[in-house]
């Protein structure tokens, strides 16, 4: 239980947070008001979709930096941008009379209490609470029971119907696999998934071999087969990542950032030495790439 000093400290921090959001809310109202910012006034919830997505990925980048350096200032900045976009979109709906920003907070607070009866005794979710919810897995099972039993969220014909269609394909594959695993449809161990990945690589090789024989199948069919097998391979790799406790979208974004830094190193090295970047100079560029890996492992 919290002691009196902890309660006072938590109350003070809550007051600071409320004051901070009140200030943000006021700035957003000013920006959207007549005489405010022309750009902000022109935006709509739909026009801000790309910005919200971009800022969310900026948070992931900042968290990756934090993982390496322990510096949190960039995380703070990027989280602020996400909160700005979310609050701006919410205020747009408030302006249209659909719901208020306060409604958003009320609803999410009610949901959190309802879905955590093991923490909040007054929660209406207690009727669907498990006898014991002491592990993360038990909490998630309880969460699903409350969503179906109290909130009336049915999955339809398939549990996979609950996976958002607007997700990027990598994340969608990851979430579908997690849903299927909840029903016991899953590999027993990561080693078995690794074997599946190797099997899929073999099937890609076979599809590529057939594609090389342009007369073996109707036009376009060979390329479609390669595409199908590459899709199966990617799906298997996502499954392998999941079994290893890795979020594939996060891992791929980290790989993207790593490639970008190392390739920029190669570009700069070629520019400084007057070497043209072209296929004929690939051996030289590979040497610069290896140099980047050896000499700048923490930053490249």
PDB file of C-alpha atoms in Angstrom:
ATOM      1  CA  UNK A   1       0.000   0.000   0.000  1.00  0.00           C
ATOM      2  CA  UNK A   2       1.099   3.560  -0.624  1.00  0.00           C
ATOM      3  CA  UNK A   3       2.284   5.565   2.352  1.00  0.00           C
ATOM      4  CA  UNK A   4       1.175   9.175   2.853  1.00  0.00           C
ATOM      5  CA  UNK A   5       4.313  10.625   1.258  1.00  0.00           C
ATOM      6  CA  UNK A   6       3.843   8.483  -1.859  1.00  0.00           C
ATOM      7  CA  UNK A   7       0.216   9.566  -2.128  1.00  0.00           C
ATOM      8  CA  UNK A   8       1.181  13.227  -1.906  1.00  0.00           C
ATOM      9  CA  UNK A   9       3.932  12.779  -4.506  1.00  0.00           C
ATOM     10  CA  UNK A  10       1.607  10.941  -6.900  1.00  0.00           C
ATOM     11  CA  UNK A  11      -1.059  13.613  -6.431  1.00  0.00           C
ATOM     12  CA  UNK A  12       1.457  16.364  -7.196  1.00  0.00           C
ATOM     13  CA  UNK A  13       2.645  14.608 -10.343  1.00  0.00           C
ATOM     14  CA  UNK A  14      -0.963  14.120 -11.460  1.00  0.00           C
ATOM     15  CA  UNK A  15      -1.595  17.843 -10.960  1.00  0.00           C
ATOM     16  CA  UNK A  16       1.484  18.672 -13.043  1.00  0.00           C
ATOM     17  CA  UNK A  17       0.334  16.339 -15.811  1.00  0.00           C
ATOM     18  CA  UNK A  18      -3.168  17.846 -15.779  1.00  0.00           C
ATOM     19  CA  UNK A  19      -1.711  21.338 -15.929  1.00  0.00           C
ATOM     20  CA  UNK A  20       0.549  20.375 -18.809  1.00  0.00           C
ATOM     21  CA  UNK A  21      -2.300  18.911 -20.833  1.00  0.00           C
ATOM     22  CA  UNK A  22      -4.505  21.939 -20.072  1.00  0.00           C
ATOM     23  CA  UNK A  23      -1.773  24.138 -21.556  1.00  0.00           C
ATOM     24  CA  UNK A  24      -1.512  21.903 -24.657  1.00  0.00           C
ATOM     25  CA  UNK A  25      -5.289  21.890 -25.064  1.00  0.00           C
ATOM     26  CA  UNK A  26      -5.380  25.684 -24.899  1.00  0.00           C
ATOM     27  CA  UNK A  27      -2.650  26.012 -27.546  1.00  0.00           C
ATOM     28  CA  UNK A  28      -4.511  23.622 -29.863  1.00  0.00           C
ATOM     29  CA  UNK A  29      -7.729  25.635 -29.440  1.00  0.00           C
ATOM     30  CA  UNK A  30      -5.844  28.818 -30.330  1.00  0.00           C
ATOM     31  CA  UNK A  31      -4.238  27.226 -33.398  1.00  0.00           C
ATOM     32  CA  UNK A  32      -7.623  25.989 -34.655  1.00  0.00           C
ATOM     33  CA  UNK A  33      -9.524  29.179 -33.868  1.00  0.00           C
ATOM     34  CA  UNK A  34     -10.344  31.931 -36.388  1.00  0.00           C
ATOM     35  CA  UNK A  35      -7.175  33.947 -36.773  1.00  0.00           C
ATOM     36  CA  UNK A  36      -5.071  30.960 -35.706  1.00  0.00           C
ATOM     37  CA  UNK A  37      -2.585  29.047 -37.830  1.00  0.00           C
ATOM     38  CA  UNK A  38      -3.758  28.629 -41.474  1.00  0.00           C
ATOM     39  CA  UNK A  39      -2.074  25.205 -41.742  1.00  0.00           C
ATOM     40  CA  UNK A  40      -3.571  23.860 -38.515  1.00  0.00           C
ATOM     41  CA  UNK A  41      -7.021  25.188 -39.427  1.00  0.00           C
ATOM     42  CA  UNK A  42      -6.917  23.358 -42.778  1.00  0.00           C
ATOM     43  CA  UNK A  43      -6.144  19.956 -41.257  1.00  0.00           C
ATOM     44  CA  UNK A  44      -8.709  17.211 -40.716  1.00  0.00           C
ATOM     45  CA  UNK A  45      -8.552  13.914 -38.809  1.00  0.00           C
ATOM     46  CA  UNK A  46      -7.943  12.165 -42.124  1.00  0.00           C
ATOM     47  CA  UNK A  47      -5.212  14.537 -43.285  1.00  0.00           C
ATOM     48  CA  UNK A  48      -3.293  13.951 -40.040  1.00  0.00           C
ATOM     49  CA  UNK A  49      -3.165  10.174 -40.492  1.00  0.00           C
ATOM     50  CA  UNK A  50       0.270  10.184 -42.189  1.00  0.00           C
ATOM     51  CA  UNK A  51       1.639  12.603 -39.589  1.00  0.00           C
ATOM     52  CA  UNK A  52       0.411  10.487 -36.684  1.00  0.00           C
ATOM     53  CA  UNK A  53       1.948   7.372 -38.226  1.00  0.00           C
ATOM     54  CA  UNK A  54       5.234   9.149 -38.940  1.00  0.00           C
ATOM     55  CA  UNK A  55       5.468  10.509 -35.406  1.00  0.00           C
ATOM     56  CA  UNK A  56       4.752   7.044 -33.984  1.00  0.00           C
ATOM     57  CA  UNK A  57       7.713   5.659 -35.895  1.00  0.00           C
ATOM     58  CA  UNK A  58       9.822   8.566 -34.662  1.00  0.00           C
ATOM     59  CA  UNK A  59       9.063   7.359 -31.131  1.00  0.00           C
ATOM     60  CA  UNK A  60      10.320   3.897 -32.086  1.00  0.00           C
ATOM     61  CA  UNK A  61      13.530   5.437 -33.427  1.00  0.00           C
ATOM     62  CA  UNK A  62      13.975   7.423 -30.226  1.00  0.00           C
ATOM     63  CA  UNK A  63      13.433   4.318 -28.118  1.00  0.00           C
ATOM     64  CA  UNK A  64      16.067   2.497 -30.159  1.00  0.00           C
ATOM     65  CA  UNK A  65      18.484   5.351 -29.442  1.00  0.00           C
ATOM     66  CA  UNK A  66      17.560   5.154 -25.767  1.00  0.00           C
ATOM     67  CA  UNK A  67      18.293   1.421 -25.800  1.00  0.00           C
ATOM     68  CA  UNK A  68      21.844   2.171 -26.948  1.00  0.00           C
ATOM     69  CA  UNK A  69      22.696   5.342 -25.076  1.00  0.00           C
ATOM     70  CA  UNK A  70      20.278   5.583 -22.165  1.00  0.00           C
ATOM     71  CA  UNK A  71      19.513   9.195 -23.165  1.00  0.00           C
ATOM     72  CA  UNK A  72      15.787   9.876 -22.870  1.00  0.00           C
ATOM     73  CA  UNK A  73      15.481  13.490 -24.083  1.00  0.00           C
ATOM     74  CA  UNK A  74      14.679  12.445 -27.652  1.00  0.00           C
ATOM     75  CA  UNK A  75      12.022  10.029 -26.385  1.00  0.00           C
ATOM     76  CA  UNK A  76      10.414  12.877 -24.451  1.00  0.00           C
ATOM     77  CA  UNK A  77      10.351  15.081 -27.553  1.00  0.00           C
ATOM     78  CA  UNK A  78       8.866  12.434 -29.860  1.00  0.00           C
ATOM     79  CA  UNK A  79       6.231  11.330 -27.327  1.00  0.00           C
ATOM     80  CA  UNK A  80       5.199  14.971 -27.153  1.00  0.00           C
ATOM     81  CA  UNK A  81       4.686  15.027 -30.923  1.00  0.00           C
ATOM     82  CA  UNK A  82       2.493  11.910 -30.755  1.00  0.00           C
ATOM     83  CA  UNK A  83       0.434  13.390 -27.930  1.00  0.00           C
ATOM     84  CA  UNK A  84       0.077  16.620 -29.900  1.00  0.00           C
ATOM     85  CA  UNK A  85      -1.272  14.777 -32.920  1.00  0.00           C
ATOM     86  CA  UNK A  86      -3.647  12.657 -30.835  1.00  0.00           C
ATOM     87  CA  UNK A  87      -4.939  15.707 -28.949  1.00  0.00           C
ATOM     88  CA  UNK A  88      -5.309  17.708 -32.171  1.00  0.00           C
ATOM     89  CA  UNK A  89      -7.354  14.954 -33.807  1.00  0.00           C
ATOM     90  CA  UNK A  90      -9.477  14.595 -30.693  1.00  0.00           C
ATOM     91  CA  UNK A  91     -10.157  18.343 -30.607  1.00  0.00           C
ATOM     92  CA  UNK A  92     -11.223  18.272 -34.263  1.00  0.00           C
ATOM     93  CA  UNK A  93     -13.963  15.791 -33.364  1.00  0.00           C
ATOM     94  CA  UNK A  94     -14.882  18.001 -30.422  1.00  0.00           C
ATOM     95  CA  UNK A  95     -15.257  20.948 -32.798  1.00  0.00           C
ATOM     96  CA  UNK A  96     -17.589  18.876 -34.985  1.00  0.00           C
ATOM     97  CA  UNK A  97     -19.708  17.897 -31.965  1.00  0.00           C
ATOM     98  CA  UNK A  98     -18.988  14.172 -32.228  1.00  0.00           C
ATOM     99  CA  UNK A  99     -17.332  13.786 -28.825  1.00  0.00           C
ATOM    100  CA  UNK A 100     -15.066  15.820 -26.557  1.00  0.00           C
ATOM    101  CA  UNK A 101     -11.456  15.346 -25.573  1.00  0.00           C
ATOM    102  CA  UNK A 102     -12.711  14.792 -22.027  1.00  0.00           C
ATOM    103  CA  UNK A 103     -14.888  11.953 -23.356  1.00  0.00           C
ATOM    104  CA  UNK A 104     -11.754  10.281 -24.696  1.00  0.00           C
ATOM    105  CA  UNK A 105     -10.091  10.298 -21.284  1.00  0.00           C
ATOM    106  CA  UNK A 106     -13.259   9.200 -19.505  1.00  0.00           C
ATOM    107  CA  UNK A 107     -13.676   6.239 -21.847  1.00  0.00           C
ATOM    108  CA  UNK A 108     -10.102   5.024 -21.661  1.00  0.00           C
ATOM    109  CA  UNK A 109     -10.098   5.345 -17.861  1.00  0.00           C
ATOM    110  CA  UNK A 110     -13.327   3.353 -17.599  1.00  0.00           C
ATOM    111  CA  UNK A 111     -11.839   0.711 -19.892  1.00  0.00           C
ATOM    112  CA  UNK A 112      -8.642   0.417 -17.847  1.00  0.00           C
ATOM    113  CA  UNK A 113     -10.553  -0.052 -14.599  1.00  0.00           C
ATOM    114  CA  UNK A 114     -12.996  -2.491 -16.215  1.00  0.00           C
ATOM    115  CA  UNK A 115     -10.222  -4.635 -17.685  1.00  0.00           C
ATOM    116  CA  UNK A 116      -8.132  -4.733 -14.496  1.00  0.00           C
ATOM    117  CA  UNK A 117     -10.424  -6.228 -11.842  1.00  0.00           C
ATOM    118  CA  UNK A 118      -7.362  -7.839 -10.272  1.00  0.00           C
ATOM    119  CA  UNK A 119      -6.160  -4.314  -9.434  1.00  0.00           C
ATOM    120  CA  UNK A 120      -9.425  -2.365  -8.965  1.00  0.00           C
ATOM    121  CA  UNK A 121     -11.945  -4.200  -6.721  1.00  0.00           C
ATOM    122  CA  UNK A 122     -14.741  -1.862  -7.846  1.00  0.00           C
ATOM    123  CA  UNK A 123     -14.261  -2.855 -11.499  1.00  0.00           C
ATOM    124  CA  UNK A 124     -17.347  -4.091 -13.310  1.00  0.00           C
ATOM    125  CA  UNK A 125     -15.015  -6.562 -14.994  1.00  0.00           C
ATOM    126  CA  UNK A 126     -14.921  -8.612 -11.789  1.00  0.00           C
ATOM    127  CA  UNK A 127     -17.793 -10.775 -13.070  1.00  0.00           C
ATOM    128  CA  UNK A 128     -15.429 -12.077 -15.753  1.00  0.00           C
ATOM    129  CA  UNK A 129     -12.329 -12.049 -13.587  1.00  0.00           C
ATOM    130  CA  UNK A 130     -10.227 -15.177 -13.247  1.00  0.00           C
ATOM    131  CA  UNK A 131      -9.777 -16.666  -9.782  1.00  0.00           C
ATOM    132  CA  UNK A 132      -6.109 -15.788 -10.044  1.00  0.00           C
ATOM    133  CA  UNK A 133      -4.562 -13.348 -12.511  1.00  0.00           C
ATOM    134  CA  UNK A 134      -0.964 -13.373 -11.404  1.00  0.00           C
ATOM    135  CA  UNK A 135       0.850 -13.785 -14.719  1.00  0.00           C
ATOM    136  CA  UNK A 136       0.849 -11.678 -17.877  1.00  0.00           C
ATOM    137  CA  UNK A 137      -0.742 -14.538 -19.826  1.00  0.00           C
ATOM    138  CA  UNK A 138      -3.570 -14.881 -17.286  1.00  0.00           C
ATOM    139  CA  UNK A 139      -4.180 -11.141 -17.422  1.00  0.00           C
ATOM    140  CA  UNK A 140      -4.466 -11.248 -21.225  1.00  0.00           C
ATOM    141  CA  UNK A 141      -6.911 -14.170 -21.058  1.00  0.00           C
ATOM    142  CA  UNK A 142      -8.967 -12.242 -18.520  1.00  0.00           C
ATOM    143  CA  UNK A 143      -8.807  -9.189 -20.787  1.00  0.00           C
ATOM    144  CA  UNK A 144     -10.304 -11.184 -23.673  1.00  0.00           C
ATOM    145  CA  UNK A 145     -13.033 -12.599 -21.416  1.00  0.00           C
ATOM    146  CA  UNK A 146     -14.022  -9.106 -20.296  1.00  0.00           C
ATOM    147  CA  UNK A 147     -14.035  -7.777 -23.861  1.00  0.00           C
ATOM    148  CA  UNK A 148     -16.377 -10.578 -24.959  1.00  0.00           C
ATOM    149  CA  UNK A 149     -18.485 -10.898 -21.809  1.00  0.00           C
ATOM    150  CA  UNK A 150     -19.033  -7.284 -20.779  1.00  0.00           C
ATOM    151  CA  UNK A 151     -18.123  -5.132 -23.755  1.00  0.00           C
ATOM    152  CA  UNK A 152     -19.830  -7.435 -26.222  1.00  0.00           C
ATOM    153  CA  UNK A 153     -16.881  -7.474 -28.573  1.00  0.00           C
ATOM    154  CA  UNK A 154     -17.402 -10.582 -30.642  1.00  0.00           C
ATOM    155  CA  UNK A 155     -14.699 -11.749 -32.986  1.00  0.00           C
ATOM    156  CA  UNK A 156     -17.182 -12.848 -35.611  1.00  0.00           C
ATOM    157  CA  UNK A 157     -16.561 -16.065 -37.491  1.00  0.00           C
ATOM    158  CA  UNK A 158     -12.831 -15.998 -36.725  1.00  0.00           C
ATOM    159  CA  UNK A 159     -10.619 -14.757 -33.942  1.00  0.00           C
ATOM    160  CA  UNK A 160      -8.516 -13.213 -36.705  1.00  0.00           C
ATOM    161  CA  UNK A 161     -11.347 -10.789 -37.510  1.00  0.00           C
ATOM    162  CA  UNK A 162     -10.089  -8.697 -34.615  1.00  0.00           C
ATOM    163  CA  UNK A 163      -6.797  -7.927 -36.368  1.00  0.00           C
ATOM    164  CA  UNK A 164      -6.959  -4.459 -37.921  1.00  0.00           C
ATOM    165  CA  UNK A 165      -6.998  -4.359 -41.711  1.00  0.00           C
ATOM    166  CA  UNK A 166      -5.188  -1.024 -41.724  1.00  0.00           C
ATOM    167  CA  UNK A 167      -1.999  -2.433 -40.213  1.00  0.00           C
ATOM    168  CA  UNK A 168       1.113  -2.785 -42.309  1.00  0.00           C
ATOM    169  CA  UNK A 169       1.541  -6.367 -43.598  1.00  0.00           C
ATOM    170  CA  UNK A 170       4.445  -7.172 -41.253  1.00  0.00           C
ATOM    171  CA  UNK A 171       2.549  -6.154 -38.116  1.00  0.00           C
ATOM    172  CA  UNK A 172      -0.647  -7.774 -39.386  1.00  0.00           C
ATOM    173  CA  UNK A 173       1.146 -11.117 -39.820  1.00  0.00           C
ATOM    174  CA  UNK A 174       2.598 -10.806 -36.312  1.00  0.00           C
ATOM    175  CA  UNK A 175      -0.786 -10.081 -34.725  1.00  0.00           C
ATOM    176  CA  UNK A 176      -2.574 -12.874 -36.620  1.00  0.00           C
ATOM    177  CA  UNK A 177       0.031 -15.346 -35.410  1.00  0.00           C
ATOM    178  CA  UNK A 178      -0.405 -14.145 -31.819  1.00  0.00           C
ATOM    179  CA  UNK A 179      -4.189 -14.532 -32.094  1.00  0.00           C
ATOM    180  CA  UNK A 180      -3.859 -18.060 -33.486  1.00  0.00           C
ATOM    181  CA  UNK A 181      -1.374 -18.947 -30.740  1.00  0.00           C
ATOM    182  CA  UNK A 182      -3.951 -17.990 -28.107  1.00  0.00           C
ATOM    183  CA  UNK A 183      -6.118 -20.810 -29.443  1.00  0.00           C
ATOM    184  CA  UNK A 184      -3.236 -23.261 -29.190  1.00  0.00           C
ATOM    185  CA  UNK A 185      -2.442 -23.168 -32.917  1.00  0.00           C
ATOM    186  CA  UNK A 186       1.276 -22.576 -32.674  1.00  0.00           C
ATOM    187  CA  UNK A 187       4.688 -24.138 -33.000  1.00  0.00           C
ATOM    188  CA  UNK A 188       5.929 -25.814 -29.852  1.00  0.00           C
ATOM    189  CA  UNK A 189       9.407 -24.277 -29.967  1.00  0.00           C
ATOM    190  CA  UNK A 190      11.508 -21.761 -31.850  1.00  0.00           C
ATOM    191  CA  UNK A 191      13.757 -24.465 -33.304  1.00  0.00           C
ATOM    192  CA  UNK A 192      10.801 -25.912 -35.225  1.00  0.00           C
ATOM    193  CA  UNK A 193       9.993 -22.501 -36.686  1.00  0.00           C
ATOM    194  CA  UNK A 194      13.611 -22.143 -37.762  1.00  0.00           C
ATOM    195  CA  UNK A 195      13.285 -25.398 -39.699  1.00  0.00           C
ATOM    196  CA  UNK A 196      10.156 -23.990 -41.344  1.00  0.00           C
ATOM    197  CA  UNK A 197      12.101 -20.904 -42.406  1.00  0.00           C
ATOM    198  CA  UNK A 198      14.762 -23.105 -44.012  1.00  0.00           C
ATOM    199  CA  UNK A 199      12.029 -25.135 -45.735  1.00  0.00           C
ATOM    200  CA  UNK A 200      10.504 -21.941 -47.147  1.00  0.00           C
ATOM    201  CA  UNK A 201      13.899 -20.802 -48.433  1.00  0.00           C
ATOM    202  CA  UNK A 202      14.121 -24.088 -50.330  1.00  0.00           C
ATOM    203  CA  UNK A 203      10.691 -23.497 -51.843  1.00  0.00           C
ATOM    204  CA  UNK A 204      11.734 -20.007 -52.945  1.00  0.00           C
ATOM    205  CA  UNK A 205      14.799 -21.521 -54.610  1.00  0.00           C
ATOM    206  CA  UNK A 206      12.590 -24.025 -56.426  1.00  0.00           C
ATOM    207  CA  UNK A 207      10.202 -21.319 -57.614  1.00  0.00           C
ATOM    208  CA  UNK A 208      13.140 -19.259 -58.885  1.00  0.00           C
ATOM    209  CA  UNK A 209      14.491 -22.318 -60.727  1.00  0.00           C
ATOM    210  CA  UNK A 210      11.166 -22.827 -62.464  1.00  0.00           C
ATOM    211  CA  UNK A 211      10.971 -19.146 -63.335  1.00  0.00           C
ATOM    212  CA  UNK A 212      14.293 -19.453 -65.144  1.00  0.00           C
ATOM    213  CA  UNK A 213      12.580 -21.779 -67.610  1.00  0.00           C
ATOM    214  CA  UNK A 214      10.291 -19.223 -69.284  1.00  0.00           C
ATOM    215  CA  UNK A 215       8.556 -21.909 -71.334  1.00  0.00           C
ATOM    216  CA  UNK A 216       7.610 -24.212 -68.472  1.00  0.00           C
ATOM    217  CA  UNK A 217       4.467 -22.302 -67.387  1.00  0.00           C
ATOM    218  CA  UNK A 218       2.022 -19.765 -68.835  1.00  0.00           C
ATOM    219  CA  UNK A 219       3.359 -16.205 -68.981  1.00  0.00           C
ATOM    220  CA  UNK A 220       3.463 -14.527 -65.570  1.00  0.00           C
ATOM    221  CA  UNK A 221       2.707 -17.685 -63.600  1.00  0.00           C
ATOM    222  CA  UNK A 222       6.320 -18.301 -62.633  1.00  0.00           C
ATOM    223  CA  UNK A 223       6.736 -14.794 -61.244  1.00  0.00           C
ATOM    224  CA  UNK A 224       3.524 -15.197 -59.253  1.00  0.00           C
ATOM    225  CA  UNK A 225       4.869 -18.423 -57.772  1.00  0.00           C
ATOM    226  CA  UNK A 226       8.064 -16.676 -56.649  1.00  0.00           C
ATOM    227  CA  UNK A 227       5.970 -13.935 -55.062  1.00  0.00           C
ATOM    228  CA  UNK A 228       3.872 -16.506 -53.209  1.00  0.00           C
ATOM    229  CA  UNK A 229       6.930 -18.315 -51.870  1.00  0.00           C
ATOM    230  CA  UNK A 230       8.630 -15.087 -50.807  1.00  0.00           C
ATOM    231  CA  UNK A 231       5.418 -14.231 -48.924  1.00  0.00           C
ATOM    232  CA  UNK A 232       5.485 -17.611 -47.174  1.00  0.00           C
ATOM    233  CA  UNK A 233       9.137 -17.075 -46.269  1.00  0.00           C
ATOM    234  CA  UNK A 234       8.466 -13.640 -44.789  1.00  0.00           C
ATOM    235  CA  UNK A 235       5.517 -15.015 -42.821  1.00  0.00           C
ATOM    236  CA  UNK A 236       7.720 -17.789 -41.425  1.00  0.00           C
ATOM    237  CA  UNK A 237      10.449 -15.319 -40.457  1.00  0.00           C
ATOM    238  CA  UNK A 238       7.852 -13.207 -38.608  1.00  0.00           C
ATOM    239  CA  UNK A 239       6.776 -16.364 -36.780  1.00  0.00           C
ATOM    240  CA  UNK A 240      10.372 -17.144 -35.871  1.00  0.00           C
ATOM    241  CA  UNK A 241      10.870 -13.614 -34.552  1.00  0.00           C
ATOM    242  CA  UNK A 242       7.744 -13.954 -32.415  1.00  0.00           C
ATOM    243  CA  UNK A 243       9.012 -17.183 -30.868  1.00  0.00           C
ATOM    244  CA  UNK A 244      12.302 -15.461 -30.087  1.00  0.00           C
ATOM    245  CA  UNK A 245      10.471 -12.636 -28.321  1.00  0.00           C
ATOM    246  CA  UNK A 246      11.253 -10.089 -31.032  1.00  0.00           C
ATOM    247  CA  UNK A 247       8.742  -7.625 -32.509  1.00  0.00           C
ATOM    248  CA  UNK A 248       9.523  -7.956 -36.237  1.00  0.00           C
ATOM    249  CA  UNK A 249       8.486  -4.416 -37.181  1.00  0.00           C
ATOM    250  CA  UNK A 250      10.803  -2.982 -34.526  1.00  0.00           C
ATOM    251  CA  UNK A 251      13.641  -5.273 -35.580  1.00  0.00           C
ATOM    252  CA  UNK A 252      13.228  -4.329 -39.244  1.00  0.00           C
ATOM    253  CA  UNK A 253      13.125  -0.617 -38.457  1.00  0.00           C
ATOM    254  CA  UNK A 254      16.359  -0.974 -36.479  1.00  0.00           C
ATOM    255  CA  UNK A 255      17.895  -2.771 -39.469  1.00  0.00           C
ATOM    256  CA  UNK A 256      16.695   0.038 -41.760  1.00  0.00           C
ATOM    257  CA  UNK A 257      18.332   2.644 -39.533  1.00  0.00           C
ATOM    258  CA  UNK A 258      21.542   0.614 -39.375  1.00  0.00           C
ATOM    259  CA  UNK A 259      21.671   0.258 -43.163  1.00  0.00           C
ATOM    260  CA  UNK A 260      21.033   3.969 -43.611  1.00  0.00           C
ATOM    261  CA  UNK A 261      23.896   4.940 -41.287  1.00  0.00           C
ATOM    262  CA  UNK A 262      26.343   2.509 -42.835  1.00  0.00           C
ATOM    263  CA  UNK A 263      25.407   3.414 -46.412  1.00  0.00           C
ATOM    264  CA  UNK A 264      25.875   7.108 -45.623  1.00  0.00           C
ATOM    265  CA  UNK A 265      29.340   6.215 -44.333  1.00  0.00           C
ATOM    266  CA  UNK A 266      30.097   4.546 -47.683  1.00  0.00           C
ATOM    267  CA  UNK A 267      28.751   7.575 -49.572  1.00  0.00           C
ATOM    268  CA  UNK A 268      30.917   9.963 -47.572  1.00  0.00           C
ATOM    269  CA  UNK A 269      33.999   7.766 -47.950  1.00  0.00           C
ATOM    270  CA  UNK A 270      33.548   7.607 -51.726  1.00  0.00           C
ATOM    271  CA  UNK A 271      32.920  11.347 -51.947  1.00  0.00           C
ATOM    272  CA  UNK A 272      36.035  12.196 -49.932  1.00  0.00           C
ATOM    273  CA  UNK A 273      38.201   9.968 -52.158  1.00  0.00           C
ATOM    274  CA  UNK A 274      36.630  10.986 -55.460  1.00  0.00           C
ATOM    275  CA  UNK A 275      35.347   7.481 -56.143  1.00  0.00           C
ATOM    276  CA  UNK A 276      32.193   7.161 -58.228  1.00  0.00           C
ATOM    277  CA  UNK A 277      29.522   4.919 -56.728  1.00  0.00           C
ATOM    278  CA  UNK A 278      28.768   2.366 -59.432  1.00  0.00           C
ATOM    279  CA  UNK A 279      28.729  -1.386 -59.926  1.00  0.00           C
ATOM    280  CA  UNK A 280      32.297  -1.469 -61.193  1.00  0.00           C
ATOM    281  CA  UNK A 281      33.492  -0.085 -57.842  1.00  0.00           C
ATOM    282  CA  UNK A 282      31.481  -2.508 -55.713  1.00  0.00           C
ATOM    283  CA  UNK A 283      34.597  -4.119 -54.222  1.00  0.00           C
ATOM    284  CA  UNK A 284      35.813  -0.721 -52.982  1.00  0.00           C
ATOM    285  CA  UNK A 285      32.384   0.136 -51.586  1.00  0.00           C
ATOM    286  CA  UNK A 286      32.223  -3.228 -49.801  1.00  0.00           C
ATOM    287  CA  UNK A 287      35.562  -2.406 -48.179  1.00  0.00           C
ATOM    288  CA  UNK A 288      34.159   0.899 -46.909  1.00  0.00           C
ATOM    289  CA  UNK A 289      31.089  -0.956 -45.615  1.00  0.00           C
ATOM    290  CA  UNK A 290      33.292  -3.363 -43.674  1.00  0.00           C
ATOM    291  CA  UNK A 291      35.281  -0.398 -42.402  1.00  0.00           C
ATOM    292  CA  UNK A 292      32.068   1.160 -41.099  1.00  0.00           C
ATOM    293  CA  UNK A 293      31.170  -2.058 -39.290  1.00  0.00           C
ATOM    294  CA  UNK A 294      34.621  -2.448 -37.722  1.00  0.00           C
ATOM    295  CA  UNK A 295      35.295   1.131 -36.770  1.00  0.00           C
ATOM    296  CA  UNK A 296      31.902   2.506 -35.775  1.00  0.00           C
ATOM    297  CA  UNK A 297      30.030  -0.420 -34.236  1.00  0.00           C
ATOM    298  CA  UNK A 298      28.284   1.734 -31.642  1.00  0.00           C
ATOM    299  CA  UNK A 299      27.069   4.416 -34.003  1.00  0.00           C
ATOM    300  CA  UNK A 300      27.046   2.870 -37.489  1.00  0.00           C
TER     301      UNK A 300
END
